[in-house]
Amino acid sequence: KSSYPAPSDEIAELVKNLQSYDWSAQEIDGNPLDYLNKIAVQEAKEDLCERREIEVDSLTNENFLESIGATKNGLLNYGGLLFLGKENCIKDILGTFESRFSWKTNDGQLKINDVWSDSIWNSIIRAKNHFNNCNDSIELPYKGKNYKLWTLDDIAFHEAYLNSIVHRDYSLDGMNIVNFKGTEITITNPGTFYGGVSSDNISFHEPRHRNKTLAKILMDFQLVDRAGMGILRMGIKSLVYGRRYPIFEETFDSIKVSMQAEYIR
């Protein structure tokens, strides 16, 4: 008598909460290359080959995709489509996943307010280009030498931005948002903490991945660290400038990380 038929949205939520369920592992029938952005695939393959000192021509696109886990036995998975897919294929098969980067100066000028929907590969490039455009530096003389200080360390940004992509809940509406203003940068992604991680223990809790296949792809590609040291790197790269440790908050079904953005404190 306590049982009742679950509506479709509740079924999706119940399945999503299963620890063993991995949305990003679902497979897509057909030729993987039909769904992928050829330029993104080539750029990513060249990047991997350069870092691993492999001849680009010795690695086919099919073998490259299989080696990073974007395909399994020749079938493309959702994680692979998110990573290197065509914008229209991602939208048609998975949905619209938007990103935004905004930069407002201390005097109130809105210098960047860019919204886009694209693959993870292209989104990382686009977000980092924006970050580099607004991340300036000063030189500080000390004992006859000049030391360059940046508004924010690029490693800290890389780790925070990739963290928001890996741990995003792709079943929810919303954007991955970077807001750079004043003396602070915040990065927000849809989804709550997962697998026992909280704002209180995130700096020392073992990593837990909602999107396990997507996380493994980015690990095998070496965009994120296999040992789960990203949070620690973010903290070290903030503390080295005398800035506070990054603050993680869960608000309105989203996770927000805030980092101070000053030359030195």
PDB file of C-alpha atoms in Angstrom:
ATOM      1  CA  LYS A   1       0.000   0.000   0.000  1.00  0.00           C
ATOM      2  CA  SER A   2       2.967   2.293   0.484  1.00  0.00           C
ATOM      3  CA  SER A   3       4.044   1.806  -3.138  1.00  0.00           C
ATOM      4  CA  TYR A   4       3.055   4.107  -5.986  1.00  0.00           C
ATOM      5  CA  PRO A   5       4.022   4.508  -9.665  1.00  0.00           C
ATOM      6  CA  ALA A   6       6.981   6.853 -10.036  1.00  0.00           C
ATOM      7  CA  PRO A   7       6.675   9.570 -12.683  1.00  0.00           C
ATOM      8  CA  SER A   8       9.418   9.786 -15.302  1.00  0.00           C
ATOM      9  CA  ASP A   9      11.273  12.685 -13.667  1.00  0.00           C
ATOM     10  CA  GLU A  10      11.353  10.854 -10.335  1.00  0.00           C
ATOM     11  CA  ILE A  11      12.614   7.659 -12.003  1.00  0.00           C
ATOM     12  CA  ALA A  12      15.449   9.657 -13.532  1.00  0.00           C
ATOM     13  CA  GLU A  13      16.316  11.131 -10.122  1.00  0.00           C
ATOM     14  CA  LEU A  14      16.216   7.727  -8.394  1.00  0.00           C
ATOM     15  CA  VAL A  15      18.444   6.133 -11.038  1.00  0.00           C
ATOM     16  CA  LYS A  16      20.822   9.089 -10.941  1.00  0.00           C
ATOM     17  CA  ASN A  17      21.302   8.634  -7.206  1.00  0.00           C
ATOM     18  CA  LEU A  18      22.516   5.054  -7.626  1.00  0.00           C
ATOM     19  CA  GLN A  19      26.261   5.071  -6.902  1.00  0.00           C
ATOM     20  CA  SER A  20      26.912   2.585  -9.697  1.00  0.00           C
ATOM     21  CA  TYR A  21      24.978   4.545 -12.339  1.00  0.00           C
ATOM     22  CA  ASP A  22      27.151   6.429 -14.826  1.00  0.00           C
ATOM     23  CA  TRP A  23      25.274   8.600 -17.284  1.00  0.00           C
ATOM     24  CA  SER A  24      28.445   9.386 -19.251  1.00  0.00           C
ATOM     25  CA  ALA A  25      29.054   5.666 -20.000  1.00  0.00           C
ATOM     26  CA  GLN A  26      25.962   5.248 -22.201  1.00  0.00           C
ATOM     27  CA  GLU A  27      26.851   4.296 -25.757  1.00  0.00           C
ATOM     28  CA  ILE A  28      25.747   5.652 -29.133  1.00  0.00           C
ATOM     29  CA  ASP A  29      25.220   3.448 -32.175  1.00  0.00           C
ATOM     30  CA  GLY A  30      26.943   4.301 -35.426  1.00  0.00           C
ATOM     31  CA  ASN A  31      30.332   5.533 -36.596  1.00  0.00           C
ATOM     32  CA  PRO A  32      31.859   7.670 -33.794  1.00  0.00           C
ATOM     33  CA  LEU A  33      33.517  10.056 -36.255  1.00  0.00           C
ATOM     34  CA  ASP A  34      30.099  11.025 -37.622  1.00  0.00           C
ATOM     35  CA  TYR A  35      29.329  12.662 -34.261  1.00  0.00           C
ATOM     36  CA  LEU A  36      32.721  14.217 -33.523  1.00  0.00           C
ATOM     37  CA  ASN A  37      34.259  17.545 -34.491  1.00  0.00           C
ATOM     38  CA  LYS A  38      37.098  16.600 -36.863  1.00  0.00           C
ATOM     39  CA  ILE A  39      39.178  19.671 -35.985  1.00  0.00           C
ATOM     40  CA  ALA A  40      38.810  19.039 -32.235  1.00  0.00           C
ATOM     41  CA  VAL A  41      39.752  15.363 -32.674  1.00  0.00           C
ATOM     42  CA  GLN A  42      42.858  16.288 -34.673  1.00  0.00           C
ATOM     43  CA  GLU A  43      43.917  19.004 -32.210  1.00  0.00           C
ATOM     44  CA  ALA A  44      43.432  16.690 -29.237  1.00  0.00           C
ATOM     45  CA  LYS A  45      45.309  13.833 -30.931  1.00  0.00           C
ATOM     46  CA  GLU A  46      48.222  16.101 -31.834  1.00  0.00           C
ATOM     47  CA  ASP A  47      48.330  17.418 -28.269  1.00  0.00           C
ATOM     48  CA  LEU A  48      48.419  13.897 -26.823  1.00  0.00           C
ATOM     49  CA  CYS A  49      51.062  12.698 -29.290  1.00  0.00           C
ATOM     50  CA  GLU A  50      53.288  15.678 -28.579  1.00  0.00           C
ATOM     51  CA  ARG A  51      53.147  15.128 -24.813  1.00  0.00           C
ATOM     52  CA  ARG A  52      53.779  11.388 -25.153  1.00  0.00           C
ATOM     53  CA  GLU A  53      56.349  11.779 -27.930  1.00  0.00           C
ATOM     54  CA  ILE A  54      54.356   9.707 -30.430  1.00  0.00           C
ATOM     55  CA  GLU A  55      54.319  10.219 -34.189  1.00  0.00           C
ATOM     56  CA  VAL A  56      50.916  11.663 -35.053  1.00  0.00           C
ATOM     57  CA  ASP A  57      50.644   9.654 -38.272  1.00  0.00           C
ATOM     58  CA  SER A  58      51.223   6.413 -36.373  1.00  0.00           C
ATOM     59  CA  LEU A  59      47.989   6.818 -34.402  1.00  0.00           C
ATOM     60  CA  THR A  60      44.656   6.566 -36.212  1.00  0.00           C
ATOM     61  CA  ASN A  61      41.663   8.545 -34.995  1.00  0.00           C
ATOM     62  CA  GLU A  62      39.922   5.290 -34.071  1.00  0.00           C
ATOM     63  CA  ASN A  63      42.864   4.100 -31.969  1.00  0.00           C
ATOM     64  CA  PHE A  64      43.210   7.520 -30.360  1.00  0.00           C
ATOM     65  CA  LEU A  65      39.552   7.546 -29.283  1.00  0.00           C
ATOM     66  CA  GLU A  66      39.813   3.999 -27.950  1.00  0.00           C
ATOM     67  CA  SER A  67      43.034   4.786 -26.037  1.00  0.00           C
ATOM     68  CA  ILE A  68      41.461   7.628 -24.043  1.00  0.00           C
ATOM     69  CA  GLY A  69      38.180   5.771 -23.438  1.00  0.00           C
ATOM     70  CA  ALA A  70      35.994   7.976 -25.651  1.00  0.00           C
ATOM     71  CA  THR A  71      34.963   4.785 -27.446  1.00  0.00           C
ATOM     72  CA  LYS A  72      34.691   1.199 -26.281  1.00  0.00           C
ATOM     73  CA  ASN A  73      34.871  -1.559 -28.869  1.00  0.00           C
ATOM     74  CA  GLY A  74      34.238   1.062 -31.523  1.00  0.00           C
ATOM     75  CA  LEU A  75      31.142   2.597 -29.923  1.00  0.00           C
ATOM     76  CA  LEU A  76      31.165   6.250 -28.841  1.00  0.00           C
ATOM     77  CA  ASN A  77      29.993   7.002 -25.299  1.00  0.00           C
ATOM     78  CA  TYR A  78      28.343  10.143 -23.933  1.00  0.00           C
ATOM     79  CA  GLY A  79      31.592  11.200 -22.270  1.00  0.00           C
ATOM     80  CA  GLY A  80      33.445  11.042 -25.589  1.00  0.00           C
ATOM     81  CA  LEU A  81      30.693  13.008 -27.310  1.00  0.00           C
ATOM     82  CA  LEU A  82      30.864  15.687 -24.609  1.00  0.00           C
ATOM     83  CA  PHE A  83      34.643  15.879 -24.913  1.00  0.00           C
ATOM     84  CA  LEU A  84      35.048  16.125 -28.699  1.00  0.00           C
ATOM     85  CA  GLY A  85      31.577  16.169 -30.232  1.00  0.00           C
ATOM     86  CA  LYS A  86      30.005  18.433 -32.818  1.00  0.00           C
ATOM     87  CA  GLU A  87      27.911  21.140 -31.182  1.00  0.00           C
ATOM     88  CA  ASN A  88      24.712  20.087 -32.991  1.00  0.00           C
ATOM     89  CA  CYS A  89      25.214  16.375 -32.149  1.00  0.00           C
ATOM     90  CA  ILE A  90      25.704  17.157 -28.461  1.00  0.00           C
ATOM     91  CA  LYS A  91      22.542  19.255 -28.502  1.00  0.00           C
ATOM     92  CA  ASP A  92      20.447  16.688 -30.418  1.00  0.00           C
ATOM     93  CA  ILE A  93      21.539  13.608 -28.421  1.00  0.00           C
ATOM     94  CA  LEU A  94      22.399  14.916 -24.946  1.00  0.00           C
ATOM     95  CA  GLY A  95      20.893  18.381 -24.611  1.00  0.00           C
ATOM     96  CA  THR A  96      22.129  21.966 -24.438  1.00  0.00           C
ATOM     97  CA  PHE A  97      24.994  22.503 -21.993  1.00  0.00           C
ATOM     98  CA  GLU A  98      25.970  26.162 -21.911  1.00  0.00           C
ATOM     99  CA  SER A  99      29.045  27.911 -20.565  1.00  0.00           C
ATOM    100  CA  ARG A 100      29.627  31.549 -19.695  1.00  0.00           C
ATOM    101  CA  PHE A 101      32.656  33.702 -18.960  1.00  0.00           C
ATOM    102  CA  SER A 102      32.199  37.233 -17.676  1.00  0.00           C
ATOM    103  CA  TRP A 103      34.746  39.814 -16.580  1.00  0.00           C
ATOM    104  CA  LYS A 104      33.779  43.049 -14.871  1.00  0.00           C
ATOM    105  CA  THR A 105      36.526  45.472 -13.896  1.00  0.00           C
ATOM    106  CA  ASN A 106      36.754  47.244 -10.546  1.00  0.00           C
ATOM    107  CA  ASP A 107      35.288  50.412 -12.071  1.00  0.00           C
ATOM    108  CA  GLY A 108      32.222  48.518 -13.325  1.00  0.00           C
ATOM    109  CA  GLN A 109      33.114  47.993 -16.984  1.00  0.00           C
ATOM    110  CA  LEU A 110      31.843  44.729 -18.466  1.00  0.00           C
ATOM    111  CA  LYS A 111      34.823  43.684 -20.587  1.00  0.00           C
ATOM    112  CA  ILE A 112      33.741  40.091 -21.376  1.00  0.00           C
ATOM    113  CA  ASN A 113      30.303  38.476 -21.300  1.00  0.00           C
ATOM    114  CA  ASP A 114      30.485  35.418 -23.549  1.00  0.00           C
ATOM    115  CA  VAL A 115      27.918  32.590 -23.598  1.00  0.00           C
ATOM    116  CA  TRP A 116      28.437  29.481 -25.707  1.00  0.00           C
ATOM    117  CA  SER A 117      27.512  25.817 -26.142  1.00  0.00           C
ATOM    118  CA  ASP A 118      30.237  23.508 -27.444  1.00  0.00           C
ATOM    119  CA  SER A 119      32.371  20.455 -26.710  1.00  0.00           C
ATOM    120  CA  ILE A 120      34.529  20.296 -23.588  1.00  0.00           C
ATOM    121  CA  TRP A 121      37.685  20.562 -25.706  1.00  0.00           C
ATOM    122  CA  ASN A 122      36.572  23.778 -27.386  1.00  0.00           C
ATOM    123  CA  SER A 123      35.106  25.146 -24.154  1.00  0.00           C
ATOM    124  CA  ILE A 124      38.411  24.742 -22.306  1.00  0.00           C
ATOM    125  CA  ILE A 125      40.267  26.577 -25.084  1.00  0.00           C
ATOM    126  CA  ARG A 126      37.685  29.366 -25.164  1.00  0.00           C
ATOM    127  CA  ALA A 127      37.573  29.815 -21.381  1.00  0.00           C
ATOM    128  CA  LYS A 128      41.379  29.841 -21.094  1.00  0.00           C
ATOM    129  CA  ASN A 129      41.666  32.457 -23.851  1.00  0.00           C
ATOM    130  CA  HIS A 130      39.270  34.685 -21.896  1.00  0.00           C
ATOM    131  CA  PHE A 131      41.174  33.975 -18.683  1.00  0.00           C
ATOM    132  CA  ASN A 132      44.506  34.923 -20.273  1.00  0.00           C
ATOM    133  CA  ASN A 133      43.025  38.160 -21.615  1.00  0.00           C
ATOM    134  CA  CYS A 134      41.958  39.335 -18.176  1.00  0.00           C
ATOM    135  CA  ASN A 135      44.778  37.858 -16.075  1.00  0.00           C
ATOM    136  CA  ASP A 136      47.470  40.547 -16.038  1.00  0.00           C
ATOM    137  CA  SER A 137      50.715  40.765 -14.100  1.00  0.00           C
ATOM    138  CA  ILE A 138      53.044  43.134 -12.296  1.00  0.00           C
ATOM    139  CA  GLU A 139      56.774  42.897 -11.613  1.00  0.00           C
ATOM    140  CA  LEU A 140      58.032  43.194  -8.066  1.00  0.00           C
ATOM    141  CA  PRO A 141      61.728  44.026  -7.538  1.00  0.00           C
ATOM    142  CA  TYR A 142      63.448  42.226  -4.684  1.00  0.00           C
ATOM    143  CA  LYS A 143      67.192  42.107  -3.970  1.00  0.00           C
ATOM    144  CA  GLY A 144      68.137  43.114  -7.480  1.00  0.00           C
ATOM    145  CA  LYS A 145      65.768  40.722  -9.251  1.00  0.00           C
ATOM    146  CA  ASN A 146      62.310  41.217 -10.765  1.00  0.00           C
ATOM    147  CA  TYR A 147      59.592  38.705  -9.912  1.00  0.00           C
ATOM    148  CA  LYS A 148      56.405  38.484 -12.001  1.00  0.00           C
ATOM    149  CA  LEU A 149      53.153  38.227 -10.021  1.00  0.00           C
ATOM    150  CA  TRP A 150      49.820  37.329 -11.637  1.00  0.00           C
ATOM    151  CA  THR A 151      46.318  38.288 -10.600  1.00  0.00           C
ATOM    152  CA  LEU A 152      45.528  34.560 -10.459  1.00  0.00           C
ATOM    153  CA  ASP A 153      47.636  31.484 -11.063  1.00  0.00           C
ATOM    154  CA  ASP A 154      46.734  29.680 -14.303  1.00  0.00           C
ATOM    155  CA  ILE A 155      47.160  26.246 -12.673  1.00  0.00           C
ATOM    156  CA  ALA A 156      44.598  27.153 -10.002  1.00  0.00           C
ATOM    157  CA  PHE A 157      42.166  28.250 -12.711  1.00  0.00           C
ATOM    158  CA  HIS A 158      42.804  25.128 -14.797  1.00  0.00           C
ATOM    159  CA  GLU A 159      42.112  22.825 -11.845  1.00  0.00           C
ATOM    160  CA  ALA A 160      38.990  24.727 -10.784  1.00  0.00           C
ATOM    161  CA  TYR A 161      37.529  24.908 -14.292  1.00  0.00           C
ATOM    162  CA  LEU A 162      38.190  21.245 -15.075  1.00  0.00           C
ATOM    163  CA  ASN A 163      36.750  20.302 -11.694  1.00  0.00           C
ATOM    164  CA  SER A 164      33.501  22.096 -12.591  1.00  0.00           C
ATOM    165  CA  ILE A 165      33.301  20.200 -15.900  1.00  0.00           C
ATOM    166  CA  VAL A 166      34.029  16.752 -14.474  1.00  0.00           C
ATOM    167  CA  HIS A 167      31.635  17.059 -11.536  1.00  0.00           C
ATOM    168  CA  ARG A 168      28.796  18.883 -13.301  1.00  0.00           C
ATOM    169  CA  ASP A 169      25.398  17.195 -13.148  1.00  0.00           C
ATOM    170  CA  TYR A 170      24.519  16.977 -16.837  1.00  0.00           C
ATOM    171  CA  SER A 171      20.919  16.054 -16.077  1.00  0.00           C
ATOM    172  CA  LEU A 172      20.260  19.560 -14.733  1.00  0.00           C
ATOM    173  CA  ASP A 173      19.688  22.802 -16.603  1.00  0.00           C
ATOM    174  CA  GLY A 174      22.202  25.543 -16.031  1.00  0.00           C
ATOM    175  CA  MET A 175      25.612  26.798 -17.076  1.00  0.00           C
ATOM    176  CA  ASN A 176      29.232  26.367 -16.157  1.00  0.00           C
ATOM    177  CA  ILE A 177      29.911  29.963 -15.176  1.00  0.00           C
ATOM    178  CA  VAL A 178      33.155  31.865 -14.626  1.00  0.00           C
ATOM    179  CA  ASN A 179      32.757  35.300 -13.035  1.00  0.00           C
ATOM    180  CA  PHE A 180      35.881  37.425 -12.741  1.00  0.00           C
ATOM    181  CA  LYS A 181      35.296  40.683 -10.884  1.00  0.00           C
ATOM    182  CA  GLY A 182      37.054  42.875  -8.410  1.00  0.00           C
ATOM    183  CA  THR A 183      39.461  40.803  -6.378  1.00  0.00           C
ATOM    184  CA  GLU A 184      37.675  37.464  -6.754  1.00  0.00           C
ATOM    185  CA  ILE A 185      36.989  34.809  -9.373  1.00  0.00           C
ATOM    186  CA  THR A 186      34.133  32.328  -8.944  1.00  0.00           C
ATOM    187  CA  ILE A 187      33.421  29.180 -10.935  1.00  0.00           C
ATOM    188  CA  THR A 188      29.962  27.597 -10.688  1.00  0.00           C
ATOM    189  CA  ASN A 189      28.542  24.358 -12.078  1.00  0.00           C
ATOM    190  CA  PRO A 190      25.103  22.709 -11.864  1.00  0.00           C
ATOM    191  CA  GLY A 191      24.851  19.826  -9.389  1.00  0.00           C
ATOM    192  CA  THR A 192      25.384  19.190  -5.706  1.00  0.00           C
ATOM    193  CA  PHE A 193      28.212  17.426  -3.891  1.00  0.00           C
ATOM    194  CA  TYR A 194      28.415  13.708  -4.613  1.00  0.00           C
ATOM    195  CA  GLY A 195      29.543  10.502  -2.920  1.00  0.00           C
ATOM    196  CA  GLY A 196      29.966  11.848   0.601  1.00  0.00           C
ATOM    197  CA  VAL A 197      31.998  14.904  -0.411  1.00  0.00           C
ATOM    198  CA  SER A 198      30.973  18.180   1.258  1.00  0.00           C
ATOM    199  CA  SER A 199      32.244  21.724   1.600  1.00  0.00           C
ATOM    200  CA  ASP A 200      33.775  20.736   4.935  1.00  0.00           C
ATOM    201  CA  ASN A 201      35.775  17.705   3.737  1.00  0.00           C
ATOM    202  CA  ILE A 202      36.463  18.423   0.060  1.00  0.00           C
ATOM    203  CA  SER A 203      40.119  19.295   0.687  1.00  0.00           C
ATOM    204  CA  PHE A 204      40.906  15.829   2.095  1.00  0.00           C
ATOM    205  CA  HIS A 205      38.067  13.498   0.995  1.00  0.00           C
ATOM    206  CA  GLU A 206      38.895  10.867  -1.608  1.00  0.00           C
ATOM    207  CA  PRO A 207      37.591  11.996  -5.026  1.00  0.00           C
ATOM    208  CA  ARG A 208      34.170  10.733  -6.086  1.00  0.00           C
ATOM    209  CA  HIS A 209      33.001  11.012  -9.695  1.00  0.00           C
ATOM    210  CA  ARG A 210      29.371  11.348 -10.724  1.00  0.00           C
ATOM    211  CA  ASN A 211      30.431  11.023 -14.378  1.00  0.00           C
ATOM    212  CA  LYS A 212      32.962   8.211 -14.071  1.00  0.00           C
ATOM    213  CA  THR A 213      33.540   7.592 -17.792  1.00  0.00           C
ATOM    214  CA  LEU A 214      33.929  11.295 -18.542  1.00  0.00           C
ATOM    215  CA  ALA A 215      36.359  11.625 -15.624  1.00  0.00           C
ATOM    216  CA  LYS A 216      38.386   8.666 -16.880  1.00  0.00           C
ATOM    217  CA  ILE A 217      38.575  10.147 -20.396  1.00  0.00           C
ATOM    218  CA  LEU A 218      39.968  13.409 -19.044  1.00  0.00           C
ATOM    219  CA  MET A 219      42.339  11.491 -16.767  1.00  0.00           C
ATOM    220  CA  ASP A 220      43.623   9.263 -19.576  1.00  0.00           C
ATOM    221  CA  PHE A 221      44.071  12.359 -21.713  1.00  0.00           C
ATOM    222  CA  GLN A 222      45.891  13.916 -18.731  1.00  0.00           C
ATOM    223  CA  LEU A 223      43.698  17.003 -18.512  1.00  0.00           C
ATOM    224  CA  VAL A 224      42.897  16.143 -14.890  1.00  0.00           C
ATOM    225  CA  ASP A 225      45.042  14.359 -12.345  1.00  0.00           C
ATOM    226  CA  ARG A 226      44.485  10.648 -11.724  1.00  0.00           C
ATOM    227  CA  ALA A 227      45.508  10.973  -8.067  1.00  0.00           C
ATOM    228  CA  GLY A 228      42.774  13.518  -7.309  1.00  0.00           C
ATOM    229  CA  MET A 229      45.242  16.273  -6.392  1.00  0.00           C
ATOM    230  CA  GLY A 230      43.361  19.074  -8.149  1.00  0.00           C
ATOM    231  CA  ILE A 231      41.840  20.599  -5.004  1.00  0.00           C
ATOM    232  CA  LEU A 232      45.239  20.578  -3.292  1.00  0.00           C
ATOM    233  CA  ARG A 233      46.888  22.262  -6.299  1.00  0.00           C
ATOM    234  CA  MET A 234      44.208  24.961  -6.285  1.00  0.00           C
ATOM    235  CA  GLY A 235      44.901  25.574  -2.611  1.00  0.00           C
ATOM    236  CA  ILE A 236      48.687  25.646  -2.915  1.00  0.00           C
ATOM    237  CA  LYS A 237      48.578  28.029  -5.860  1.00  0.00           C
ATOM    238  CA  SER A 238      46.400  30.381  -3.792  1.00  0.00           C
ATOM    239  CA  LEU A 239      48.354  30.120  -0.538  1.00  0.00           C
ATOM    240  CA  VAL A 240      51.692  30.763  -2.264  1.00  0.00           C
ATOM    241  CA  TYR A 241      50.476  34.320  -2.927  1.00  0.00           C
ATOM    242  CA  GLY A 242      49.164  34.734   0.608  1.00  0.00           C
ATOM    243  CA  ARG A 243      45.576  34.350  -0.584  1.00  0.00           C
ATOM    244  CA  ARG A 244      42.998  32.391   1.353  1.00  0.00           C
ATOM    245  CA  TYR A 245      42.259  28.746   0.591  1.00  0.00           C
ATOM    246  CA  PRO A 246      39.515  28.370  -2.076  1.00  0.00           C
ATOM    247  CA  ILE A 247      36.001  28.331  -0.630  1.00  0.00           C
ATOM    248  CA  PHE A 248      33.517  25.698  -1.857  1.00  0.00           C
ATOM    249  CA  GLU A 249      29.783  26.257  -1.380  1.00  0.00           C
ATOM    250  CA  GLU A 250      26.636  24.351  -2.312  1.00  0.00           C
ATOM    251  CA  THR A 251      23.835  26.750  -3.241  1.00  0.00           C
ATOM    252  CA  PHE A 252      20.652  26.334  -5.295  1.00  0.00           C
ATOM    253  CA  ASP A 253      21.594  22.913  -6.714  1.00  0.00           C
ATOM    254  CA  SER A 254      24.991  24.263  -7.756  1.00  0.00           C
ATOM    255  CA  ILE A 255      28.573  24.147  -6.526  1.00  0.00           C
ATOM    256  CA  LYS A 256      30.537  27.392  -6.423  1.00  0.00           C
ATOM    257  CA  VAL A 257      34.246  27.781  -5.756  1.00  0.00           C
ATOM    258  CA  SER A 258      35.581  31.236  -4.924  1.00  0.00           C
ATOM    259  CA  MET A 259      39.235  32.234  -5.167  1.00  0.00           C
ATOM    260  CA  GLN A 260      40.852  35.535  -4.332  1.00  0.00           C
ATOM    261  CA  ALA A 261      42.296  37.269  -7.399  1.00  0.00           C
ATOM    262  CA  GLU A 262      44.992  39.671  -6.265  1.00  0.00           C
ATOM    263  CA  TYR A 263      48.680  39.994  -7.036  1.00  0.00           C
ATOM    264  CA  ILE A 264      49.777  39.268  -3.483  1.00  0.00           C
ATOM    265  CA  ARG A 265      48.419  39.667   0.048  1.00  0.00           C
TER     266      ARG A 265
END
